[in-house]
Amino acid sequence: MLQNSSILANDSLSVAPQAPASVQTTSLPPLQDAFGRTFDYVRIAVTDRCNLRCTYCMPEEGVEFKHKDSVLNAEETMRIISVLAKIGIKKVRFTGGEPTIRKDIVDLVAGAASTPGIKGVHLTTNGLLLHRYAKDLLNAGLTGINLSLDSMDADRFMRITRRTGVNTVLDNIQLALDMGFPRVKVNVVLMRGFNEDELEKFTAYTKDHAVTVRFIEFMPFDAEQIWGSGDHFASAESIVARIHSLYPDVGPAPGTRTEHHIFKVPGWAGKIAVIPAFTRSLCGNCSRIRVTADGSIRNCLYSDDEYNLREVMREGGTDDDMIALFRQAFADKAIDGYESKKRSDAKVSLSPHRGSMTQIGG
């Protein structure tokens, strides 16, 4: 197992980055695509490294990570956020890899939260290290946490992640709730033959816990390509049907644009959501921008096209140059994830191949 000290990135950065005082959040047109969608939410991967080795994501051994010089540093990350705020981006989510293995994650959250125009700062984590940073993250302005947990069973957790720690994750979910984070969500990649039989256990968790448990369709971004057999895919439609079967009185509930299906059992504390990440029935509501840990813009999870923002910054590009690159990326965006995949399959991409979600940004 990798030790924390061996997987830290950019750990020399210790000064909390500050947003430029000159940021104007309403002076420029918003970021839109050719289909009229407006993009106001950025997911920034702060590392491609992870302290788990989930079977559906990456191999157990021999993973080649980006050199730390290739990964965006804190100042570059803050610059991207301040530039995006100028064109209407209001929500920032830090992802990975595992974002809590960066020593400066609290500074990044503080910097984003203090950027004029940014209304919400969120984090997606596997939860193993959250107890170390939870208090500081809350004080820094973190407004939401998504914790990934694919099994509540210790042996199964070990088989899926190739690491121990299920009780630590469960304890840290409770910790986040006890500390009063505004939004706490649990992400479950539901797979046939792995954890599909835990659907009822996860939904029952929302009875007494004020979380949203989100069942996410398995996507074809696993380095080991267990996806390829098709044996492990559980569709959003089948998950929704099971929820209705288990709880006939379940009703619709408010949620985000990503939470295409969201329910609440009357009288229960939390909510249940289903994310059709492979079915892609949510593309019409897309509002998200992805920036990889090495500084490339991706306009769709299913597109291999990338726009090298890091290069623009490190070659002395201006904020206007960066905005122009974002506008180009989203002018090129396809109508949906199927069209994105079709386009990428039809051409030889000059972009680096990214075989797992840790490389794309989870």
Tab-separated table of C-alpha atoms in Angstrom, residues 52 87 98 136 146 150 184 211 244 254 256 272 274 315 322 348 351:
chain	number	residue	atom	x	y	z
A	52	LEU	CA	-7.104	3.192	-3.124
A	87	ILE	CA	-17.385	34.253	-17.030
A	98	GLU	CA	-7.893	11.590	-4.061
A	136	ASP	CA	-10.108	22.986	8.703
A	146	ASN	CA	-19.254	13.670	-1.684
A	150	ASP	CA	-19.096	1.112	-2.864
A	184	VAL	CA	-23.073	15.343	2.543
A	211	VAL	CA	-27.287	12.229	3.350
A	244	HIS	CA	-39.773	1.786	-6.465
A	254	PRO	CA	-35.336	18.274	-5.086
A	256	THR	CA	-29.030	18.932	-8.526
A	272	ILE	CA	-31.781	8.587	-2.791
A	274	VAL	CA	-29.621	7.658	-9.415
A	315	GLU	CA	3.959	30.238	-21.718
A	322	MET	CA	-7.364	31.426	-20.991
A	348	VAL	CA	-6.854	9.898	-34.179
A	351	SER	CA	-4.500	14.121	-26.658
